[in-house]
XYZ file of C-alpha atoms in Angstrom:
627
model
C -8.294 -63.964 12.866
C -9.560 -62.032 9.902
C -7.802 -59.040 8.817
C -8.689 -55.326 9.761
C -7.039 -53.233 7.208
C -9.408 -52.953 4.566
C -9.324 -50.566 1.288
C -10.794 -47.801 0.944
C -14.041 -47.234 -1.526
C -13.284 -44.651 -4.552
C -15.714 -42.357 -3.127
C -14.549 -42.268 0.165
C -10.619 -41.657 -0.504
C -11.947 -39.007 -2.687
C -13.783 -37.171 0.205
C -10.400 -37.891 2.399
C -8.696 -36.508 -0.448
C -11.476 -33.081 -0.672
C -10.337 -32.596 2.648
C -6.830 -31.426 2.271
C -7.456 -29.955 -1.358
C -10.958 -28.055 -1.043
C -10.866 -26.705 2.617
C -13.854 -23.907 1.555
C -15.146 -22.260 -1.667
C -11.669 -20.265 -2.177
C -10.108 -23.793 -2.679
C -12.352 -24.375 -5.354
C -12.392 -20.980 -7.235
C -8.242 -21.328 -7.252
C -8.239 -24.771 -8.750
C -11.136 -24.137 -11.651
C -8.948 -20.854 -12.142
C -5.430 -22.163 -12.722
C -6.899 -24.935 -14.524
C -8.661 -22.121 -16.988
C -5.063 -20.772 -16.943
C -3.518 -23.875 -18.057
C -5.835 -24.384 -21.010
C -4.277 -21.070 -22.604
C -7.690 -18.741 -22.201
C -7.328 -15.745 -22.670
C -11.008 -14.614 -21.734
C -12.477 -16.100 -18.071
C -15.289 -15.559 -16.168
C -15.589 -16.333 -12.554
C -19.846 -16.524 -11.351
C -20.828 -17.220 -7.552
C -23.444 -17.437 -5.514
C -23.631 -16.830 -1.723
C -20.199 -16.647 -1.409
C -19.149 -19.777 -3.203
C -21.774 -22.365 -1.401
C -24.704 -22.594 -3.752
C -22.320 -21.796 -7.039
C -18.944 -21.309 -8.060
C -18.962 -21.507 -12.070
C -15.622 -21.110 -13.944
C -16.073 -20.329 -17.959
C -12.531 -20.142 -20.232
C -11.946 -19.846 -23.828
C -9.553 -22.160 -23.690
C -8.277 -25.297 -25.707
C -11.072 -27.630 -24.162
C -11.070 -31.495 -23.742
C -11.983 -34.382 -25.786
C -14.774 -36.909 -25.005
C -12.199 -38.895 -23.557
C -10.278 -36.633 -21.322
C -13.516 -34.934 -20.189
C -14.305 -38.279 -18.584
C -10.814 -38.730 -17.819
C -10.041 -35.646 -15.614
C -12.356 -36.377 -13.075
C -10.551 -39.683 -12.132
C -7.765 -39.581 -9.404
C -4.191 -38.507 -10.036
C -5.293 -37.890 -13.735
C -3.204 -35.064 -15.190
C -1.924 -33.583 -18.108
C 0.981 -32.119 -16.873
C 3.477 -34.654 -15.889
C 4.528 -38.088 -17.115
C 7.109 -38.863 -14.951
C 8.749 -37.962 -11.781
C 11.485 -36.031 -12.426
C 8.920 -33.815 -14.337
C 8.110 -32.298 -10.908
C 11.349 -30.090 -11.083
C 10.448 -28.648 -13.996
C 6.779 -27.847 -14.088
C 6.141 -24.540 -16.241
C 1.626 -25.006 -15.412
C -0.221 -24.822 -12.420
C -2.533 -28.035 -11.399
C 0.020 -30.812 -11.771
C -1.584 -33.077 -8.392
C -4.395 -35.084 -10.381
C -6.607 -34.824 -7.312
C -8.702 -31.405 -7.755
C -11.151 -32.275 -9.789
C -12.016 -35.628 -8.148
C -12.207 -34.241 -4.641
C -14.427 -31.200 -6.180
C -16.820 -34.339 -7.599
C -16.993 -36.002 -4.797
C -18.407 -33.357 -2.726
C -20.510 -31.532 -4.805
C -22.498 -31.276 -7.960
C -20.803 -30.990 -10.933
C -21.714 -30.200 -14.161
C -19.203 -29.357 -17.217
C -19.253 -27.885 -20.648
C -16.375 -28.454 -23.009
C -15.683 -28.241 -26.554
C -12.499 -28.255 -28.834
C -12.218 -25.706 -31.342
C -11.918 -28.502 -34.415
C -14.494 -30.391 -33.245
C -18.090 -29.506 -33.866
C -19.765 -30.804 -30.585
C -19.075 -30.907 -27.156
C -19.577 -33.136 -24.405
C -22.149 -32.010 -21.429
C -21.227 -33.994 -18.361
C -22.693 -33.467 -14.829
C -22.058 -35.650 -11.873
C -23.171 -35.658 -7.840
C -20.757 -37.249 -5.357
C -18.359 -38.723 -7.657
C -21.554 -40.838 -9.498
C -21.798 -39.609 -13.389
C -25.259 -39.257 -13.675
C -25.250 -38.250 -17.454
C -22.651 -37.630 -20.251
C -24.863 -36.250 -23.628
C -23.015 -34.191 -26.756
C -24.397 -30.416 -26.847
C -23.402 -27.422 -28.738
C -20.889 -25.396 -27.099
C -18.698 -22.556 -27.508
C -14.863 -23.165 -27.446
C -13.340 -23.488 -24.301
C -14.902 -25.018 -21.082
C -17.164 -24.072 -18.494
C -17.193 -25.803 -14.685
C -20.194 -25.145 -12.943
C -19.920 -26.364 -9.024
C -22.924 -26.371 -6.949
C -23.978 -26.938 -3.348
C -20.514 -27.626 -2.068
C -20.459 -30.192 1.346
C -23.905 -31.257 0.596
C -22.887 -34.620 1.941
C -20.542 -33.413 4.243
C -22.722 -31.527 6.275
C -19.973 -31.193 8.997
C -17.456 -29.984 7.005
C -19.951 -27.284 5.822
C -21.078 -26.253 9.282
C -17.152 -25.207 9.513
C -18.074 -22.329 7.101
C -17.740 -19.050 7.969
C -19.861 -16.059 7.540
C -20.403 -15.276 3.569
C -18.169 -11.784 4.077
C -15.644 -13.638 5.493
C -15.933 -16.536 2.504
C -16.377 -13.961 -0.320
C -13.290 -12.446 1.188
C -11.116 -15.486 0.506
C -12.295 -16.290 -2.455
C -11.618 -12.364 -3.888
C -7.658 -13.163 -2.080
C -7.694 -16.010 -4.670
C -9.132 -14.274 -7.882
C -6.450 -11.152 -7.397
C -3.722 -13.882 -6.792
C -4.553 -15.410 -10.536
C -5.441 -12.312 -11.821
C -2.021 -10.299 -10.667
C -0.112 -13.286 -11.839
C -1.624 -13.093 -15.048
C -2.097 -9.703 -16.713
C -2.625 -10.760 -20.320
C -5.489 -12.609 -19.574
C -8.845 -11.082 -18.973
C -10.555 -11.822 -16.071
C -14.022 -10.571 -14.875
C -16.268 -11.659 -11.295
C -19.897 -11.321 -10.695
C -21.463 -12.161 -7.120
C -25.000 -12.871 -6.896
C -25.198 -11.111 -10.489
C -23.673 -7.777 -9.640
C -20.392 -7.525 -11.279
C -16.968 -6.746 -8.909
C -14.454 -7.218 -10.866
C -13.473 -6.621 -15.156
C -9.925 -6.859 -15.909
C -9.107 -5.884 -19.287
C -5.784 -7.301 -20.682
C -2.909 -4.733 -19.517
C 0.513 -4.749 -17.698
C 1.661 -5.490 -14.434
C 1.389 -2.071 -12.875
C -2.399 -1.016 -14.713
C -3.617 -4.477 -13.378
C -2.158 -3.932 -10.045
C -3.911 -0.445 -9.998
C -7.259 -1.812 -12.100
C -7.999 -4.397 -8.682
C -6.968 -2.092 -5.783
C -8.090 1.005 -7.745
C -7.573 4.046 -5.140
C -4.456 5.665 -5.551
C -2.423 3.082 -6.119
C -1.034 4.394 -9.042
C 1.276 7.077 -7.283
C 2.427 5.068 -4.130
C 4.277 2.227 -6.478
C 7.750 2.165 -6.977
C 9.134 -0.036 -10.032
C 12.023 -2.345 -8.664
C 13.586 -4.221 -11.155
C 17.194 -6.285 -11.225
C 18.196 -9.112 -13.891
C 21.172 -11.620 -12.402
C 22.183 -15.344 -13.360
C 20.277 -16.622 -10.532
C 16.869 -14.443 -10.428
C 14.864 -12.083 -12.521
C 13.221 -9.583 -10.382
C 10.149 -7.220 -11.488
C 7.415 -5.701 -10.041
C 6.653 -2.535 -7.320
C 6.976 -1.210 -4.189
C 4.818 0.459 -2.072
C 5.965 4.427 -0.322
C 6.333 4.532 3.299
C 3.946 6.624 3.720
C 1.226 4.755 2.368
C 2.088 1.607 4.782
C -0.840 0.045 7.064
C -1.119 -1.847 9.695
C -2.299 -4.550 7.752
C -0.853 -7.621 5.069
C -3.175 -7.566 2.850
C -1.413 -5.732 0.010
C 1.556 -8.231 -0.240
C 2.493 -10.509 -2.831
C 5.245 -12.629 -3.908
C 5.011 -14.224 -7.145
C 7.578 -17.103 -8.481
C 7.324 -18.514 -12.052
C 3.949 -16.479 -12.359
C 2.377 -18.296 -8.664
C 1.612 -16.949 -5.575
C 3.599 -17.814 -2.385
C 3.894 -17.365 1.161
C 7.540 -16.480 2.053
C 8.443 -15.475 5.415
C 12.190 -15.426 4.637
C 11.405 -13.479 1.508
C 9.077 -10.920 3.262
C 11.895 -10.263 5.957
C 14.367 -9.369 3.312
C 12.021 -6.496 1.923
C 11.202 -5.618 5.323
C 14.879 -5.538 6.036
C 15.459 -2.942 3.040
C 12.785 -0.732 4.629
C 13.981 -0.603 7.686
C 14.274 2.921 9.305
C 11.390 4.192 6.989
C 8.702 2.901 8.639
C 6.540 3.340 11.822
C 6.146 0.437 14.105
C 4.127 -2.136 13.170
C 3.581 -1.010 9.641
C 3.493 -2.863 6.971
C 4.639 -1.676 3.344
C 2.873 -3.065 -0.221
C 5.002 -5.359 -2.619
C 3.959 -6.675 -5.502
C 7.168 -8.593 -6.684
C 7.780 -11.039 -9.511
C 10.446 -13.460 -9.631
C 11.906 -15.483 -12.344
C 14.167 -18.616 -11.167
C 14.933 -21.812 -13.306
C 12.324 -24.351 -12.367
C 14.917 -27.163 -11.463
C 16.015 -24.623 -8.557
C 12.405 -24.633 -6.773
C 10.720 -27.415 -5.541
C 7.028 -26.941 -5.405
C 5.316 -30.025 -4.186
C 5.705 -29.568 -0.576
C 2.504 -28.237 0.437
C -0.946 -29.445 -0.870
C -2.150 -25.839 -1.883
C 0.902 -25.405 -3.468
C 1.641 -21.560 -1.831
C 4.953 -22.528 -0.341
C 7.741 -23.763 -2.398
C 11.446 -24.525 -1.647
C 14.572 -22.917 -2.568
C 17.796 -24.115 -3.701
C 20.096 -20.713 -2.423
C 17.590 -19.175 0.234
C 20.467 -16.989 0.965
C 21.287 -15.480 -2.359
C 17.532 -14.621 -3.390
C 17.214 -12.334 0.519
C 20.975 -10.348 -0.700
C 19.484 -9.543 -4.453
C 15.590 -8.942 -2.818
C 16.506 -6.985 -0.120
C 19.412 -4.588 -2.291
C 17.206 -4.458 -5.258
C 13.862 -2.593 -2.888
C 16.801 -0.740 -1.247
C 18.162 0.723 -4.021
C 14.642 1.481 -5.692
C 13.539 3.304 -2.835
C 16.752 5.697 -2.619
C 16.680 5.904 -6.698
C 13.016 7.299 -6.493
C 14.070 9.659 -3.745
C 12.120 7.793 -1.252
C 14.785 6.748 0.842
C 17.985 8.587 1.753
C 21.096 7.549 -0.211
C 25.133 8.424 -0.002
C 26.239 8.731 -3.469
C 29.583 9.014 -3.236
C 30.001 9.931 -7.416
C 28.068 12.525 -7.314
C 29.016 16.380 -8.796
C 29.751 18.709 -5.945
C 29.205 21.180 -7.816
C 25.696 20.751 -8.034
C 25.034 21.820 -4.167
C 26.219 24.962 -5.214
C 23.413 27.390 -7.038
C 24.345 28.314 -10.254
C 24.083 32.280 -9.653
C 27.238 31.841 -6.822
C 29.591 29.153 -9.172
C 31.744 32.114 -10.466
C 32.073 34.284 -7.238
C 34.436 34.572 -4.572
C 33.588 34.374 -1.224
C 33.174 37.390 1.032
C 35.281 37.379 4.466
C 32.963 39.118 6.628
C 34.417 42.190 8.644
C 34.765 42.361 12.378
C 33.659 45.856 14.269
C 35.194 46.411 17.592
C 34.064 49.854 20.040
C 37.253 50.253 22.005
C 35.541 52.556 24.161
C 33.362 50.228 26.046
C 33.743 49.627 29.525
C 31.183 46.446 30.906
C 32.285 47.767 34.885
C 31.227 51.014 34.466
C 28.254 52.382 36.640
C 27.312 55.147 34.611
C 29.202 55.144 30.849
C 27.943 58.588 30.118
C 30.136 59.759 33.394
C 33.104 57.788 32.485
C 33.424 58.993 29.069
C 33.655 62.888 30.227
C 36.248 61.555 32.694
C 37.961 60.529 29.908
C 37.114 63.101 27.289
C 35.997 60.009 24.829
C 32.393 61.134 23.312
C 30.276 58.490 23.963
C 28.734 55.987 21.387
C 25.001 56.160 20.652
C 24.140 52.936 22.078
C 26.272 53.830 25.129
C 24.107 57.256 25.409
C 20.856 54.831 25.377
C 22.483 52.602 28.312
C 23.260 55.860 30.270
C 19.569 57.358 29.663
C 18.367 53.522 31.117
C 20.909 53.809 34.303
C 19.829 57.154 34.603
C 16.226 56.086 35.324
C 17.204 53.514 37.370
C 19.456 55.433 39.751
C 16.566 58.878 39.801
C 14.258 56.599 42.368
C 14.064 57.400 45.476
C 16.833 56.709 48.241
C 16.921 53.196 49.627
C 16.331 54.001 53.486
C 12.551 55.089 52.514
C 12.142 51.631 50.959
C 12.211 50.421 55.153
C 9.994 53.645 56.735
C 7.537 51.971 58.891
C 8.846 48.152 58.619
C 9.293 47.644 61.675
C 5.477 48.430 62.696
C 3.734 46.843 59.527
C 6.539 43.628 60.706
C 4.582 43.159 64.056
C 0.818 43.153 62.792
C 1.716 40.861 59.824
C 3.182 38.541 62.391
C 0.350 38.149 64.188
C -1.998 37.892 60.897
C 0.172 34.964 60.181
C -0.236 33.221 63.448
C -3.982 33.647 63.505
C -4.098 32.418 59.816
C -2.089 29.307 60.541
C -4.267 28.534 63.495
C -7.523 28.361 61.617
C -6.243 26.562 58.427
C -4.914 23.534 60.901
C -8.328 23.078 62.489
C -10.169 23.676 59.459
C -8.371 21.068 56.797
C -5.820 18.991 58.244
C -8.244 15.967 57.621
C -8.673 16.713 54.077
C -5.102 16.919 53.524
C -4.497 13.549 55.148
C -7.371 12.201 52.144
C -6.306 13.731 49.237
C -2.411 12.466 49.968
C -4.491 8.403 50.081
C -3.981 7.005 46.506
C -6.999 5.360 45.087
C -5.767 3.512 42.133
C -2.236 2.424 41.423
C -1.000 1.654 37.517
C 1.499 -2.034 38.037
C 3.463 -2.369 34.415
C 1.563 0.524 32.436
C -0.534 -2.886 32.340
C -2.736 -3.313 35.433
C -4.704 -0.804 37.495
C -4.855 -1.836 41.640
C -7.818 -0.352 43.626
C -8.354 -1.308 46.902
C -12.040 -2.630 48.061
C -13.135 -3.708 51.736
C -12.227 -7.252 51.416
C -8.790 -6.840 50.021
C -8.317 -5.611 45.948
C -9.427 -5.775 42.606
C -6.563 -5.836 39.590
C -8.061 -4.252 36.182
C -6.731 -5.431 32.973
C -7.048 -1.636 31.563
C -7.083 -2.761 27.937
C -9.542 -4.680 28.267
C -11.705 -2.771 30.855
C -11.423 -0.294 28.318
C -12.388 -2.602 25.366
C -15.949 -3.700 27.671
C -16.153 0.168 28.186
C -16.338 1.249 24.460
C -18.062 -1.444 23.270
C -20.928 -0.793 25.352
C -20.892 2.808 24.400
C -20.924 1.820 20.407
C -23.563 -0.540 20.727
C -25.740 1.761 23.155
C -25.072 4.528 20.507
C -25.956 2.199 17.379
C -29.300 0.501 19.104
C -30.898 4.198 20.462
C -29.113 5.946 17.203
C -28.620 9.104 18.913
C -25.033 9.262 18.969
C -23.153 12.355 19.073
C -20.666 13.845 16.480
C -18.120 16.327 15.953
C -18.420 18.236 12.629
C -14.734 18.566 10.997
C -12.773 21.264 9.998
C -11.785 20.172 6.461
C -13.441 17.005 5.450
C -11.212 13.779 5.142
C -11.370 12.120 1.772
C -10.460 8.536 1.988
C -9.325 5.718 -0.612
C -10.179 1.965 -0.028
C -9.704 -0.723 -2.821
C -13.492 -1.765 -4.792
C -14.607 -4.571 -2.738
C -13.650 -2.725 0.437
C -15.731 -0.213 -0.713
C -18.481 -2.512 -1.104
C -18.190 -3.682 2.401
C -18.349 -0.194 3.692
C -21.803 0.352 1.624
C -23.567 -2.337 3.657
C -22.043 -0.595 7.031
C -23.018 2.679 5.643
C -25.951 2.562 7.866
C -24.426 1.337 10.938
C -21.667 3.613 10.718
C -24.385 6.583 10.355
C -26.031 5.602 13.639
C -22.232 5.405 15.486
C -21.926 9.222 14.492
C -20.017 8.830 11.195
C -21.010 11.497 8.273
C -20.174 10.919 5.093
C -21.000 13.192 2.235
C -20.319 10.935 -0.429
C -19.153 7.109 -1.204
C -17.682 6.439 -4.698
C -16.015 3.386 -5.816
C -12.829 4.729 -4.959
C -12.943 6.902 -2.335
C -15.404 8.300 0.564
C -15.662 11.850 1.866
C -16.232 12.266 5.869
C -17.174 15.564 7.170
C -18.176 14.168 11.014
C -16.972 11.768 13.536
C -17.866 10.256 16.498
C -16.775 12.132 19.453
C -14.811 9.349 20.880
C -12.382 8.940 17.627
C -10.111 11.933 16.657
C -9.373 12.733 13.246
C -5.636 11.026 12.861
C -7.891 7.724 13.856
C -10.735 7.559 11.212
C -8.695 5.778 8.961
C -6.831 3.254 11.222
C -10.398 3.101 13.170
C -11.897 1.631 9.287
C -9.163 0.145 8.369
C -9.054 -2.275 11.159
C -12.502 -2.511 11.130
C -12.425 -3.531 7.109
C -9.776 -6.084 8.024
C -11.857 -7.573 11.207
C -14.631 -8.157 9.406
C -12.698 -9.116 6.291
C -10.867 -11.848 8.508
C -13.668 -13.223 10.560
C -11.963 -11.879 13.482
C -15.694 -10.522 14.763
C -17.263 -12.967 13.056
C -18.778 -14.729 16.017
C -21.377 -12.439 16.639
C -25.111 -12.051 17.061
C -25.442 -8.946 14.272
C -23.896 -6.512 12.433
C -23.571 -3.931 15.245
C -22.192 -6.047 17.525
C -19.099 -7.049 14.791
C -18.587 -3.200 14.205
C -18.938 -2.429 17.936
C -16.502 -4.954 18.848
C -14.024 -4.332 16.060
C -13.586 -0.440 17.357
C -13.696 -1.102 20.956
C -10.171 -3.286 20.460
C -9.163 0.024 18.012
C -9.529 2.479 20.334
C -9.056 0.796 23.355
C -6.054 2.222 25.282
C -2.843 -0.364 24.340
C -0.696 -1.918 27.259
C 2.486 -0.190 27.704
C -0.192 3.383 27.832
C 0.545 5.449 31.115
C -2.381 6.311 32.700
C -2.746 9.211 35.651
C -4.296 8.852 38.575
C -7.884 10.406 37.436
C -7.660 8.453 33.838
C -7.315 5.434 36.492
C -10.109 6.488 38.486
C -12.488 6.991 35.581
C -11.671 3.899 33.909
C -12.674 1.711 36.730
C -15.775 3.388 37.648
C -17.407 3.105 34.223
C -15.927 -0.405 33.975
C -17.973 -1.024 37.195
C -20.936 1.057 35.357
C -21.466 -1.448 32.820
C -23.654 -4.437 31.882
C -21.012 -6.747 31.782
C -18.418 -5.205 33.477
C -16.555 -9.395 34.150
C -15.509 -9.857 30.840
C -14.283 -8.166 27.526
C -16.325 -8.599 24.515
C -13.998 -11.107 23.661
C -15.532 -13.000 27.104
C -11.606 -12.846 28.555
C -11.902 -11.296 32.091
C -11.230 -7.998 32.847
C -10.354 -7.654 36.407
C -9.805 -10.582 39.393
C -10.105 -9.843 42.893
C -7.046 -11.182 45.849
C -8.921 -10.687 49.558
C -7.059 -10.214 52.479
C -6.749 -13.838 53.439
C -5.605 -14.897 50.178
C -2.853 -12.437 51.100
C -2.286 -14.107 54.282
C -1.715 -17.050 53.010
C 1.052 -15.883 50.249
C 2.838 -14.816 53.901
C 2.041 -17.858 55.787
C 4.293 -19.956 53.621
């Protein structure tokens, strides 16, 4: 029997190896980018095209390779980094795997400039599916440039998987912030399809922080900072009151990379608790300095997770360190029990005594008197001024008439409104007694704050009122965007509101869509946008939450499976605005939201295509009961 386990070709175990370290363009851009990092640049570019599929280039001013090691780094687990294994637990760079550049080669077209700063050529390689097709000296600048093009082209499943290019440039600008945050004394700039997005000058932590998320970013960070024997902690905090709803402004950085900490982020989360609303989420930008033989790093391929030693000790220090920024900065409340008492006492009152107040008693008031002006001539006591006012009001009061007139004629005006009565009575009776019996039938019934019950002739139909309403809106916002005669409500004072650069950019391209929604804007910087109107469905507390979610649906691909760009908006504010489960709803809200449910296209399913309502007949009743 001949044997069936075989080894593999080069070129395949590359492409088996591409597929757990380049899982889309972002993978790429991170790997050319630490790499860049590694070779000491202090000067990188990052170029793409189409969102990473036709080009991602990478140029450095780094150290560069020799002829050698330019042929040698495309080979598999080829590195400079380690020699042996127990160099893994104390890695100070960022590539250390060996595998990045050979799974980039093997599914794409490479080509790569390098040159050493002693040496007076450099080497000009380019190869296509791990096969070097040429390797020629050229003259070069110092450093090295990658140049990656057509990514997948033989993997055309793998690059069906794609997502939209928003959703790809998205990920790969996650990836460029992560480098660039982690590395403020490097400058970084990024063009896509030759308009520039991002230039980074060399700076600090906070002015690079603020230089990529621009806004005002400046004045909602608060500096948190604590040195111990375990962990050096730098970096910012965001206010409460500029939380979202969102993640996207949260970073953890160890040793100068970016991780994903879920232990970690409940520890901040921890020291804001009471501060914030629910389900928002604060900004951190937080640097952390451990020995390297306490973290173990090589436990996920893309390298954003990483293992502590004392898990425990780094939450205490994390969490009392944002605690005690946030009630140094005034942001939080505090008890500080050493503080000067004296200093809730205003300087103008430190010297004076305090001044018993005096107690004033009239001796000569009498609360069961009927007439104090009378009993104080009794008495011979002369009466008090606000005792002469009383009087004067009694007096009034007592100078009407005499109560037998109040009853002259009852007993006539008694007997004809007696039979008014009856007559009245009789008529009303015969006249609505059936539309009392309707109006007291309930048409809708509200199960959970969830569900909505209406009755029909073959039994009933249960609503799913989120997402009735969610069918309802979206509708509405895509009738409103195709005919582009929406309605809007002009505003008061006009709401000025910050997004970070490349959210702005986004919100240029939906500029138009927006317009034709009933959105009015009055001016779009690269900071900020002015709106002066608003669709009449969306109040004014919900234009921001309304674009921020719809920033971070598109952003996310969460709409992404759509047939244009008004259906992705449309659907993105329908599940904003629709009303939550949990919302109580009265009887006519009820009524309303099922008959333009049943008014729609579509009225079966969301716009997610989940259903909306199912229907139980009478028999399907009687067989529950037959059991």
């Amino acid at each position: 029997m001949s044997s069936i386990i075989q080894l593999l070709p080069d070129h395949v175990a590359n492409q088996i190896a591409a597929g757990e370290v380049v899982q889309r363009p972002a993978s790429v851009v991170k790997e050319l980018l630490e790499n860049a990092v590694d070779a000491k640049a202090t000067d990188i570019k990052l170029i793409l095209k189409d969102a990473g599929k036709s080009l991602i280039q990478v140029i450095d001013n780094g150290v560069g390779m020799s002829v050698t090691d330019s042929r040698l780094c495309f080979e598999r687990h080829a590195t400079s980094k380690i020699r042996q294994a127990e160099d893994l637990f104390s890695l100070h760079t960022k590539g250390f795997r060996g595998e990045a550049l050979a799974s980039i080669a093997a599914i794409a077209h490479v080509e790569m400039k390098t040159k050493q700063e002693q040496e007076e050529l450099g080497i000009h390689i380019i190869i296509e599916g791990s096969k070097f097709v040429s390797q020629d000296p050229a003259v070069l600048p110092k450093g090295t440039s990658f140049a990656v093009k057509n990514l997948f082209f033989n993997i055309p499943a793998r690059r069906n998987f794609l997502k939209s290019e928003t959703v790809e440039q998205r990920h790969i600008v996650d990836e460029f912030q992560r480098v660039a945050m982690a590395h403020p004394n490097i400058h970084f700039t990024m063009y896509h399809n030759g308009s520039e997005m991002f230039n980074l000058p060399i700076s600090n932590f906070r002015q690079r922080i603020v230089n990529i998320f621009s806004g005002k970013t400046n004045e909602k960070l608060v500096p948190v900072s604590e040195e111990t024997e375990i962990l050096n902690l730098q970096g910012f905090v965001g206010k409460p009151e500029f939380s979202k709803k969102n993640r996207g402004e949260q970073f953890f950085f160890v040793n100068n990379r970016f991780i994903k900490s879920g232990y970690l982020h409940h520890a901040v989360m921890a020291a804001y608790d009471g501060l914030l609303k629910d389900g928002a989420q604060p900004s951190y930008f937080l640097y952390l300095d451990v020995p390297p033989h306490t973290i173990d790093i090589n436990i996920h391929p893309t390298k954003t997770e990483i293992k502590f030693d004392d898990e425990h000790a780094l939450y205490a220090i994390l969490r009392s360190s944002v605690k005690h920024s946030l009630g140094q900065f005034n942001v939080a409340p505090v008890l500080d029990f050493d503080r000067d008492p004296n200093l809730d006492t205003p300087y103008q009152y430190q010297n004076k005594e305090a001044e018993y107040p005096t107690i004033q008693v009239d001796s000569n008031y009498n609360p069961f008197a009927d007439n104090s002006q009378n009993f104080s001539e009794q008495n011979g006591v002369k009466s008090s001024k606000s005792f002469s006012s009383s009087s004067n009001y009694r007096k009034s009061e007592i100078s009407q008439p005499s109560w037998e007139s109040l009853y002259v004629g009852l007993k006539q005006n008694t007997q004809e409104i007696a039979e008014m009565t009856f007559e009245n009575d009789a008529v009303t009776s015969s006249l609505f007694e059936e539309n009392d019996i309707e109006q007291e039938v309930k048409r809708t019934y509200q199960i959970h704050k969830k569900y909505i019950v209406s009755p029909i002739k073959s039994g009933m139909v249960i609503i799913n009122q989120k997402r009735a309403h969610e069918r309802v809106l979206y509708e509405e916002f895509l009738t409103n965007m195709t005919v582009k005669q929406a309605s809007s409500q002009r505003l008061l004072f006009p709401l000025e509101l910050y997004f970070s650069s490349n959210e702005m950019d986004l919100l240029r391209e939906l500029q138009l869509s927006l317009e034709n929604l009933g959105f009015i804007f009055d001016s779009i910087t690269d900071e900020s946008m002015v709106v002066s109107g608003l669709p009449i469905t969306i109040s004014e507390s919900q234009a921001s939450i309304v674009l921020d979610d719809l920033l971070t649906d598109l952003q996310d691909g969460i709409v992404s499976n759509s047939f244009s760009e008004n259906d992705s908006i449309a659907k993105s504010m329908a599940k904003s605005l629709a009303v939550k489960t949990g919302t109580y709803l009265t009887e006519k809200e009820q009524e309303n939201l099922v008959h333009n449910l049943f008014g729609c296209k579509e009225p079966n399913v969301s716009p997610f295509q989940k259903p909306t309502f199912i229907t139980m007949s009478v028999e399907d009743l009687d067989k529950k009961f037959s059991l």
